[in-house]
PDB file of C-alpha atoms in Angstrom:
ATOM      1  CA  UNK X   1       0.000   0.000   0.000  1.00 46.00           C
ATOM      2  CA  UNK X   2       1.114   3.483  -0.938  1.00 48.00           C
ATOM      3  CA  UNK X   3       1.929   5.817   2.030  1.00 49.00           C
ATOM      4  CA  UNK X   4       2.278   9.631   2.684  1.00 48.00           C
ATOM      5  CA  UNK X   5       5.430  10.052   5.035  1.00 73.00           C
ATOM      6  CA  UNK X   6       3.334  10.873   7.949  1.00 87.00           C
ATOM      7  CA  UNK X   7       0.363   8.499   7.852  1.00 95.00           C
ATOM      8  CA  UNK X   8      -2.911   9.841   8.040  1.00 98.00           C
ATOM      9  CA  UNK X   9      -6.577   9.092   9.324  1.00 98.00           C
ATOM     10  CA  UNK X  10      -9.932  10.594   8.933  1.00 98.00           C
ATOM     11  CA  UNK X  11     -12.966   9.791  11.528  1.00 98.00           C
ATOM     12  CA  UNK X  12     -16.300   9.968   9.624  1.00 98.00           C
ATOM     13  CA  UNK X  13     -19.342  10.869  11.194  1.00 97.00           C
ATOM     14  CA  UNK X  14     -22.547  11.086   9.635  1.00 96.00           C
ATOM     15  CA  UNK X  15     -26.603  10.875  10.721  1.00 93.00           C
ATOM     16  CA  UNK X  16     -29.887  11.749  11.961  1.00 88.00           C
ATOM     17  CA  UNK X  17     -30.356   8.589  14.762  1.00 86.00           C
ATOM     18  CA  UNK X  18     -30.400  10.834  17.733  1.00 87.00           C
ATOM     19  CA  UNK X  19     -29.625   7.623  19.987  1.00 89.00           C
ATOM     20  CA  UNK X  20     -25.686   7.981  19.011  1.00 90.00           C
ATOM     21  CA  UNK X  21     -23.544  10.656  20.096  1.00 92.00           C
ATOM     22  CA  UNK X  22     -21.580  11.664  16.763  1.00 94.00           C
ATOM     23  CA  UNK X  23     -19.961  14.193  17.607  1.00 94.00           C
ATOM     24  CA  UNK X  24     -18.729  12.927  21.184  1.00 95.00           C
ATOM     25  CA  UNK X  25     -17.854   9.853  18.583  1.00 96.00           C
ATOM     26  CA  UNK X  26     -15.966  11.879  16.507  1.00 96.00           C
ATOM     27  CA  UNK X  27     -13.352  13.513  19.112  1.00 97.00           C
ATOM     28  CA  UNK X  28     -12.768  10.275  20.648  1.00 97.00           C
ATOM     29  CA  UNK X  29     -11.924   8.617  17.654  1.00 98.00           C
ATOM     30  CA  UNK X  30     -10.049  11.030  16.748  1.00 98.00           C
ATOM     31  CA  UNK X  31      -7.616  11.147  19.816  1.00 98.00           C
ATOM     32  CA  UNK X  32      -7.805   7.070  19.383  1.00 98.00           C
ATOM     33  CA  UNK X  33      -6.092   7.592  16.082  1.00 98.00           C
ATOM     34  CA  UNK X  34      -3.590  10.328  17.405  1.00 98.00           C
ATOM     35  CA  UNK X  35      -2.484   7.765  19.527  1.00 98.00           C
ATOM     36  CA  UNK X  36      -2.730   4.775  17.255  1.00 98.00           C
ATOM     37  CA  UNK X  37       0.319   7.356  15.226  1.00 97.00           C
ATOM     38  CA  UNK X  38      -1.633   9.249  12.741  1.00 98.00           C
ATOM     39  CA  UNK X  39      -2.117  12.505  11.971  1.00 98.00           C
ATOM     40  CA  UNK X  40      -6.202  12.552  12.316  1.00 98.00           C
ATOM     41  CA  UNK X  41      -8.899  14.523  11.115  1.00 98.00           C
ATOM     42  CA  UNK X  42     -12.609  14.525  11.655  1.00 97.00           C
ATOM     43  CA  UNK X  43     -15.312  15.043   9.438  1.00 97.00           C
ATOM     44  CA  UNK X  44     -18.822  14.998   9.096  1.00 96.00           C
ATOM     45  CA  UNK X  45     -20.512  13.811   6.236  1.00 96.00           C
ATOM     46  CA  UNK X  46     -20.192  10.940   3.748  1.00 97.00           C
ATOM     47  CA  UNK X  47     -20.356  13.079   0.516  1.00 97.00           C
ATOM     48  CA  UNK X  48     -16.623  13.562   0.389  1.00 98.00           C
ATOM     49  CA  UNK X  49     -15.035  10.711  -1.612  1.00 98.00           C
ATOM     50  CA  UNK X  50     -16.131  11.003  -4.571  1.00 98.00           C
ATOM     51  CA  UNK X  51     -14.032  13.800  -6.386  1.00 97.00           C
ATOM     52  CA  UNK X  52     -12.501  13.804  -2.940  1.00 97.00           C
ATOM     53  CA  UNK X  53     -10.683  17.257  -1.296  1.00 97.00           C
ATOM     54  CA  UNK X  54      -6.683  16.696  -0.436  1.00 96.00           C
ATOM     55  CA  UNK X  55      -7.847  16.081   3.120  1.00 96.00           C
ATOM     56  CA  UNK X  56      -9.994  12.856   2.119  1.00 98.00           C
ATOM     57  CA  UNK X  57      -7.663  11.856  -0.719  1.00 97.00           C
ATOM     58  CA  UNK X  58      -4.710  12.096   1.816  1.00 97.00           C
ATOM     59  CA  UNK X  59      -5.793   9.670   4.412  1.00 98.00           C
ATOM     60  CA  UNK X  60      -4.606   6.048   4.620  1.00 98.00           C
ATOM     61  CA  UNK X  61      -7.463   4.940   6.374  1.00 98.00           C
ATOM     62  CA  UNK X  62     -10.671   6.095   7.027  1.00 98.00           C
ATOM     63  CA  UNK X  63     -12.956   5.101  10.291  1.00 98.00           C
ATOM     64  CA  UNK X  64     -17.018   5.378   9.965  1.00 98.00           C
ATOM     65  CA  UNK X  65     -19.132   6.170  12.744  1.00 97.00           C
ATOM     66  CA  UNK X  66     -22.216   6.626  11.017  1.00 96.00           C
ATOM     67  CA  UNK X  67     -25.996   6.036  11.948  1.00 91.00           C
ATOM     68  CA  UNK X  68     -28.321   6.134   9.684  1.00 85.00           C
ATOM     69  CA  UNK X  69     -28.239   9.641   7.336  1.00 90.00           C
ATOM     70  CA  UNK X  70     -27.785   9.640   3.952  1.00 93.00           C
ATOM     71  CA  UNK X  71     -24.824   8.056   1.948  1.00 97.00           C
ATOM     72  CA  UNK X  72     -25.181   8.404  -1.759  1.00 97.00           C
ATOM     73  CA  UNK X  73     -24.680   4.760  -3.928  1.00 98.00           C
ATOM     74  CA  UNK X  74     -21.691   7.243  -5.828  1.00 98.00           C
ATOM     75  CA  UNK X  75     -20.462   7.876  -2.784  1.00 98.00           C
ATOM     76  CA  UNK X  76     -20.686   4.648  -1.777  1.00 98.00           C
ATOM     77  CA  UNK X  77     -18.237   3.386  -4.641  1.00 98.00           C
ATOM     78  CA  UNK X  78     -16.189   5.730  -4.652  1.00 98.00           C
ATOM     79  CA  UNK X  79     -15.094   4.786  -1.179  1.00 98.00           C
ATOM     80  CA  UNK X  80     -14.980   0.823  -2.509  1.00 98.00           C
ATOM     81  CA  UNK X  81     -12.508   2.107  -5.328  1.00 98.00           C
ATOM     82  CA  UNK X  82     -10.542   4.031  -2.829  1.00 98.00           C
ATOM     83  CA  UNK X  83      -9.982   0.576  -0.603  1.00 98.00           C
ATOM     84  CA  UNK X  84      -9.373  -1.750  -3.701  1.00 98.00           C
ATOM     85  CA  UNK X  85      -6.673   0.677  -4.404  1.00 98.00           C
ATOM     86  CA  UNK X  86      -5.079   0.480  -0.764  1.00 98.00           C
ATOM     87  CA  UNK X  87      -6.531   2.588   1.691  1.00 98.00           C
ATOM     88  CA  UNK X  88      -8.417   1.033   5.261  1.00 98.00           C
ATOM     89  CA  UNK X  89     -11.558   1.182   6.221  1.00 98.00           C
ATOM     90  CA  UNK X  90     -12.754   0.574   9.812  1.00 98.00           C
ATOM     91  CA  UNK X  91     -16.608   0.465  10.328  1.00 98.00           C
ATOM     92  CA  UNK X  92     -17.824   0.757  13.861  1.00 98.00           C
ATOM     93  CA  UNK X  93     -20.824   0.057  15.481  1.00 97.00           C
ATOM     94  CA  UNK X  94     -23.762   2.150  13.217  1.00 95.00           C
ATOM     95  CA  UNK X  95     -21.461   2.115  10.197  1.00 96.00           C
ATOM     96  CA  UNK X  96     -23.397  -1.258   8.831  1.00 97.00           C
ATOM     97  CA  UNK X  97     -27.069   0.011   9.413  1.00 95.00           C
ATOM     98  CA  UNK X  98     -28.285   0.343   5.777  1.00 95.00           C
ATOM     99  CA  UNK X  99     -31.296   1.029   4.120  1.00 93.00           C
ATOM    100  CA  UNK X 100     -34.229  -1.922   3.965  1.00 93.00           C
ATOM    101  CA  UNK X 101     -36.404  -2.367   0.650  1.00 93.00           C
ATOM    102  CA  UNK X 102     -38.951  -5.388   1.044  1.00 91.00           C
ATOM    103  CA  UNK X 103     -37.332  -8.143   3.117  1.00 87.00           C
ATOM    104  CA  UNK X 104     -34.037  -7.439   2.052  1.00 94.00           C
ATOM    105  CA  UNK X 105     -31.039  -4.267   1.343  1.00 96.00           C
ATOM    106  CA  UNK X 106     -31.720  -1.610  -0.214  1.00 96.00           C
ATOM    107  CA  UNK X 107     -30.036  -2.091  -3.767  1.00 97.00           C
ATOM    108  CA  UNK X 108     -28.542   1.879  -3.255  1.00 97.00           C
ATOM    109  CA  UNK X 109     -26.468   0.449  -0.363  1.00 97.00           C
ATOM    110  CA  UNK X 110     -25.277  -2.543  -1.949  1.00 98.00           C
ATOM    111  CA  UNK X 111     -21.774  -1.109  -2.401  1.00 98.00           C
ATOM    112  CA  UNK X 112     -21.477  -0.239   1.287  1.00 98.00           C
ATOM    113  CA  UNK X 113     -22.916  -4.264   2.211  1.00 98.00           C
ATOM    114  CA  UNK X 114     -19.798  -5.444  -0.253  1.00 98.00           C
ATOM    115  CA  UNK X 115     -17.167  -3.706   1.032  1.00 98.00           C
ATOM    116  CA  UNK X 116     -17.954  -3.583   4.735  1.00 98.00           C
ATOM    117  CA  UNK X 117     -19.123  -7.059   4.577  1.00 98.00           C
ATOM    118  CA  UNK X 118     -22.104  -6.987   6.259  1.00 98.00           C
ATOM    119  CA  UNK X 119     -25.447  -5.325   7.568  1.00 97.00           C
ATOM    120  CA  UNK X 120     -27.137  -4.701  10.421  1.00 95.00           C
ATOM    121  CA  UNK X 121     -30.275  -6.682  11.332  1.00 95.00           C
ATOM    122  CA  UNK X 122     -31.642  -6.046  14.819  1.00 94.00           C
ATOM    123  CA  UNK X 123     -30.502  -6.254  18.362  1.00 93.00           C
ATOM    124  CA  UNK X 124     -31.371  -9.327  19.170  1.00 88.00           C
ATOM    125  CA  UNK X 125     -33.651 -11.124  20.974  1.00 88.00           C
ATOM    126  CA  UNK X 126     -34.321  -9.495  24.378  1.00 80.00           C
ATOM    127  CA  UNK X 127     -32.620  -6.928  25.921  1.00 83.00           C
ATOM    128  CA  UNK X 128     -30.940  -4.547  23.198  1.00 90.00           C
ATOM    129  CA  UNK X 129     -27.927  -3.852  25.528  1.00 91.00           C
ATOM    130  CA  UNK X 130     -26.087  -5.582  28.441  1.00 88.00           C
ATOM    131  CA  UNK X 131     -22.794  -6.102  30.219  1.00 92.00           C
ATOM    132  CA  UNK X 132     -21.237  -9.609  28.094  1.00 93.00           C
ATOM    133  CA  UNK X 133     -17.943 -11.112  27.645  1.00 96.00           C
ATOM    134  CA  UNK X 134     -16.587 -10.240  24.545  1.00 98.00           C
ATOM    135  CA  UNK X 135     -14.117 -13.711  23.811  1.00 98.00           C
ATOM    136  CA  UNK X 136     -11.101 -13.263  21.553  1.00 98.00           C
ATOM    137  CA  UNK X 137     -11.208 -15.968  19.432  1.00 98.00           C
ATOM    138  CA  UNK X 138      -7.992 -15.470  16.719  1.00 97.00           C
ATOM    139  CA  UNK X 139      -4.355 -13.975  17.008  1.00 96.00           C
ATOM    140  CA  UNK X 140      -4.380 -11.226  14.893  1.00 98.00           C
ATOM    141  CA  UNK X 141      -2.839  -7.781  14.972  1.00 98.00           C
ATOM    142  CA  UNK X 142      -5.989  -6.007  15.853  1.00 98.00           C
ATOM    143  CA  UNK X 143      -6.398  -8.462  18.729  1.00 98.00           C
ATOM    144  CA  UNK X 144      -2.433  -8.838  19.536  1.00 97.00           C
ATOM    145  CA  UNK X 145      -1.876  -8.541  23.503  1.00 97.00           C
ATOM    146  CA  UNK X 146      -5.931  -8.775  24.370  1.00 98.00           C
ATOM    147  CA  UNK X 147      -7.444 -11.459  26.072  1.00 98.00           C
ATOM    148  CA  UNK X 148     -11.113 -11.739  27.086  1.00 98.00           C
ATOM    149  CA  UNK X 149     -13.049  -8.737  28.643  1.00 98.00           C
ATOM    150  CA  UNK X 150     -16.325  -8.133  29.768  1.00 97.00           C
ATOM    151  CA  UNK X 151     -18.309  -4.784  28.252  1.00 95.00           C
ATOM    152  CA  UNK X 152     -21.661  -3.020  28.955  1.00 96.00           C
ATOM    153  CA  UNK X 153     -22.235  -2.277  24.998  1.00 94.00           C
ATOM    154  CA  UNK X 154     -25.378  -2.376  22.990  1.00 95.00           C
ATOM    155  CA  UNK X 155     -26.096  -5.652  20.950  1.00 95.00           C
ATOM    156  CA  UNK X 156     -25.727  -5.847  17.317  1.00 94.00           C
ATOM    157  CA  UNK X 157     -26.746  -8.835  15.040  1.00 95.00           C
ATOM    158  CA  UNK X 158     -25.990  -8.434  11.242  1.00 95.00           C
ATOM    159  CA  UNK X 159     -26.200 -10.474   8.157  1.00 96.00           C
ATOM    160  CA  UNK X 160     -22.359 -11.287   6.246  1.00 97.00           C
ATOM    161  CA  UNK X 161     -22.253 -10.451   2.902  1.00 96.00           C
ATOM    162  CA  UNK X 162     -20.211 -13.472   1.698  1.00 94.00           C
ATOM    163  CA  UNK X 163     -17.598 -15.652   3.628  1.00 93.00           C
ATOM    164  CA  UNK X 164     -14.433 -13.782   2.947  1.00 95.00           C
ATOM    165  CA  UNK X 165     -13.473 -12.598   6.710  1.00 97.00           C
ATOM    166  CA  UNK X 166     -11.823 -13.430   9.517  1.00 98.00           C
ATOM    167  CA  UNK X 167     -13.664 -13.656  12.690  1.00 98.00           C
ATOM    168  CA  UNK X 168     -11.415 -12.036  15.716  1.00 98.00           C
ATOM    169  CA  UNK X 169     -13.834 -11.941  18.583  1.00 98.00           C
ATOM    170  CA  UNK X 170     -17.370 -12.945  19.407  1.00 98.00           C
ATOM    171  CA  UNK X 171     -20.030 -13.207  22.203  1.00 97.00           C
ATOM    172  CA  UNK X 172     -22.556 -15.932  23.928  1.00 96.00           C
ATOM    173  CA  UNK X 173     -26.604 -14.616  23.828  1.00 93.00           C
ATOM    174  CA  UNK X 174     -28.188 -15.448  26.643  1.00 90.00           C
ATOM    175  CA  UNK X 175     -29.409 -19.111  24.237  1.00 92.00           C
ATOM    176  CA  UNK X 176     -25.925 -19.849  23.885  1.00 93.00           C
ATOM    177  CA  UNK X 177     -26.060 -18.590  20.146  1.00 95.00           C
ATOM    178  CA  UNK X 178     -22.659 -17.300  19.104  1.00 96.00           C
ATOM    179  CA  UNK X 179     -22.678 -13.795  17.562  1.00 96.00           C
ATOM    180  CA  UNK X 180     -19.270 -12.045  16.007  1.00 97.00           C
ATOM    181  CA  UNK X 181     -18.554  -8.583  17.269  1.00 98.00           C
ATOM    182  CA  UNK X 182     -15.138  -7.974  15.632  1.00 98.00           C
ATOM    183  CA  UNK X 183     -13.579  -9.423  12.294  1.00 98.00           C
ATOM    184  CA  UNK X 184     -11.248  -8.184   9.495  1.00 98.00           C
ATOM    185  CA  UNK X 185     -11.134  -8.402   5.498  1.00 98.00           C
ATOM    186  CA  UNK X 186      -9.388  -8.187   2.428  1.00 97.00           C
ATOM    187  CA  UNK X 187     -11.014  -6.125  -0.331  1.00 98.00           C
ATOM    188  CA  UNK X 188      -8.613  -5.742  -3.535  1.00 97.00           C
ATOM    189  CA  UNK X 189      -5.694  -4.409  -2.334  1.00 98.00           C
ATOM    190  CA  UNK X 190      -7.100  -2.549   0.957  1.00 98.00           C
ATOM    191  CA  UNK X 191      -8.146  -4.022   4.723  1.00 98.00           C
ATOM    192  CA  UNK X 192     -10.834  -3.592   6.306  1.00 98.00           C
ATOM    193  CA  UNK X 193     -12.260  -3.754  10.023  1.00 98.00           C
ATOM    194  CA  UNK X 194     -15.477  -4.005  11.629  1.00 98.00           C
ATOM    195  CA  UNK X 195     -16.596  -3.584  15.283  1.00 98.00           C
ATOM    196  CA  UNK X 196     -19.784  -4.045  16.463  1.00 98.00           C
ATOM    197  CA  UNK X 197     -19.162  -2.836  19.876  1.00 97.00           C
ATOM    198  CA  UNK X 198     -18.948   0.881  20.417  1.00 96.00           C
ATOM    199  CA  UNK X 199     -22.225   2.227  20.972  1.00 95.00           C
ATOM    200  CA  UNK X 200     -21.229   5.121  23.798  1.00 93.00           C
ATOM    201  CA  UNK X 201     -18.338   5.986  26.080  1.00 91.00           C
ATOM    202  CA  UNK X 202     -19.217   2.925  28.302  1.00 91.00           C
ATOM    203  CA  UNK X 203     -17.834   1.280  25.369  1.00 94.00           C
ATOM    204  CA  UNK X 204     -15.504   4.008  24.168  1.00 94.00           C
ATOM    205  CA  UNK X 205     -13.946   4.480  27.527  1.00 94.00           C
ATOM    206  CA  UNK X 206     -12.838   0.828  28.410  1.00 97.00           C
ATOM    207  CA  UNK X 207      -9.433   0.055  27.801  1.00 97.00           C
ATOM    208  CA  UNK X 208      -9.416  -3.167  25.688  1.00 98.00           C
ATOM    209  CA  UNK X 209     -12.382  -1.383  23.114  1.00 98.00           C
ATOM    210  CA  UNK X 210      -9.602   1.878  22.500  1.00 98.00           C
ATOM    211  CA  UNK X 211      -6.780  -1.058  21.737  1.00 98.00           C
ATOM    212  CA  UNK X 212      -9.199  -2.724  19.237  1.00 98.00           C
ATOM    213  CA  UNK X 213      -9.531   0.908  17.595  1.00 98.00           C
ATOM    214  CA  UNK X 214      -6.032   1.833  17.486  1.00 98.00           C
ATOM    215  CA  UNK X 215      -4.637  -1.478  16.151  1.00 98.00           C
ATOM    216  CA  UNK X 216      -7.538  -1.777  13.813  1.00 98.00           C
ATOM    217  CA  UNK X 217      -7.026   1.440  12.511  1.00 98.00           C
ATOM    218  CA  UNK X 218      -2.906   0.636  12.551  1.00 98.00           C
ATOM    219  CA  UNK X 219      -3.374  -3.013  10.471  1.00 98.00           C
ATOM    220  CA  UNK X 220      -6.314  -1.382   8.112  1.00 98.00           C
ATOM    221  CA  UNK X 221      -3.426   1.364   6.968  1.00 98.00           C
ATOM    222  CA  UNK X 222      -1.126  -1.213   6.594  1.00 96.00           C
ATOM    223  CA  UNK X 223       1.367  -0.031   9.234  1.00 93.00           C
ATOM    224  CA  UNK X 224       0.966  -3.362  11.559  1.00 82.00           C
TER     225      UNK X 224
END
């Protein structure tokens, strides 16, 4: 993968769900990258990569924190191009809720669904947050030096859009069913991540969540 001498990261925000904090998203991410080594920028809005400004060209890797909102299908492959071509994507939490037509995706989000491998569904039966142990279940460099943790997150379930990822960590519902929370993927010649967990700073705030987000952002760019 390419790289600028001083490796760079934008944090994406973008949405109208008032039940996720955006912009308290974006300035945590943001230090999270700082620290991960990059220079980091924020932005809001997902109307930026096609025809993209220096600022979004620039950037190694990009991190979403999106919920809901509008993200244009042209938008939508422009980003795809950009990761075939080398640069990282991490999705987290919100970034996989896409639009619904019928029973199934929305055909205008079908870029997004291929490249960040999968969609959100629902929370889950019962409760749609808890405190859980979140098992690490592969060495990886997004997991390196982690071991098992418990978390008070909100629960996401999602459908994959193919097979092509690696599964790094997963939880036990209450029925014993085993749901993935974190796994990584190759698309062309870029990486991506995506994290389920994240939902607010009782996520954002715990230790072992920040090292997921700095190493995923570090092995997305290519710089593991």
């Amino acid at each position: 993968m390419p790289h600028l001498s001083t490796p760079r990261a934008m944090v994406v925000v973008n949405g109208d769900d008032i039940h996720h904090d955006l912009l308290g998203a974006a300035g945590v991410f943001q230090q999270l990258g700082v620290e991960a080594g990059f220079v980091t920028r924020k932005a809001m809005g997902t109307g930026r990569f096609a025809d993209p400004r220096p600022e979004t060209a620039e950037a190694d890797v990009y991190l979403l924190y999106t919920a809901g909102g509008h993200f244009a299908t042209d938008q939508q492959r422009a980003l795809a191009d950009a990761v075939r071509g080398g640069k990282g994507l991490v999705g987290v939490h919100g970034a996989n809720i896409m639009g619904v037509l019928g029973d199934g995706l929305d055909p205008a989000d079908r870029p997004l669904f291929e490249l960040l491998g999968n969609r959100y569904l629902s929370h889950g039966p019962g409760h749609h947050e808890g405190r859980h142990t979140v098992e690490i279940v592969a060495d990886h460099p997004v997991t390196r030096g982690l071991a098992d943790f418990e978390l008070f997150d909100e629960y996401y379930e999602f459908e994959t859009a193919d097979e092509d990822l690696t599964v790094l960590a997963q939880r036990h519902r209450a029925d014993g069913v085993v749901v993935p929370v974190l796994y990584a993927r190759e698309v062309g010649a870029g990486r991506v991540v995506y994290l389920a967990l994240g939902h607010d700073l009782r996520s954002w705030g715990e230790p072992p969540v920040r090292t997921l987000v700095r190493q995923a952002l570090r092995w997305a760019a290519g710089r593991d």
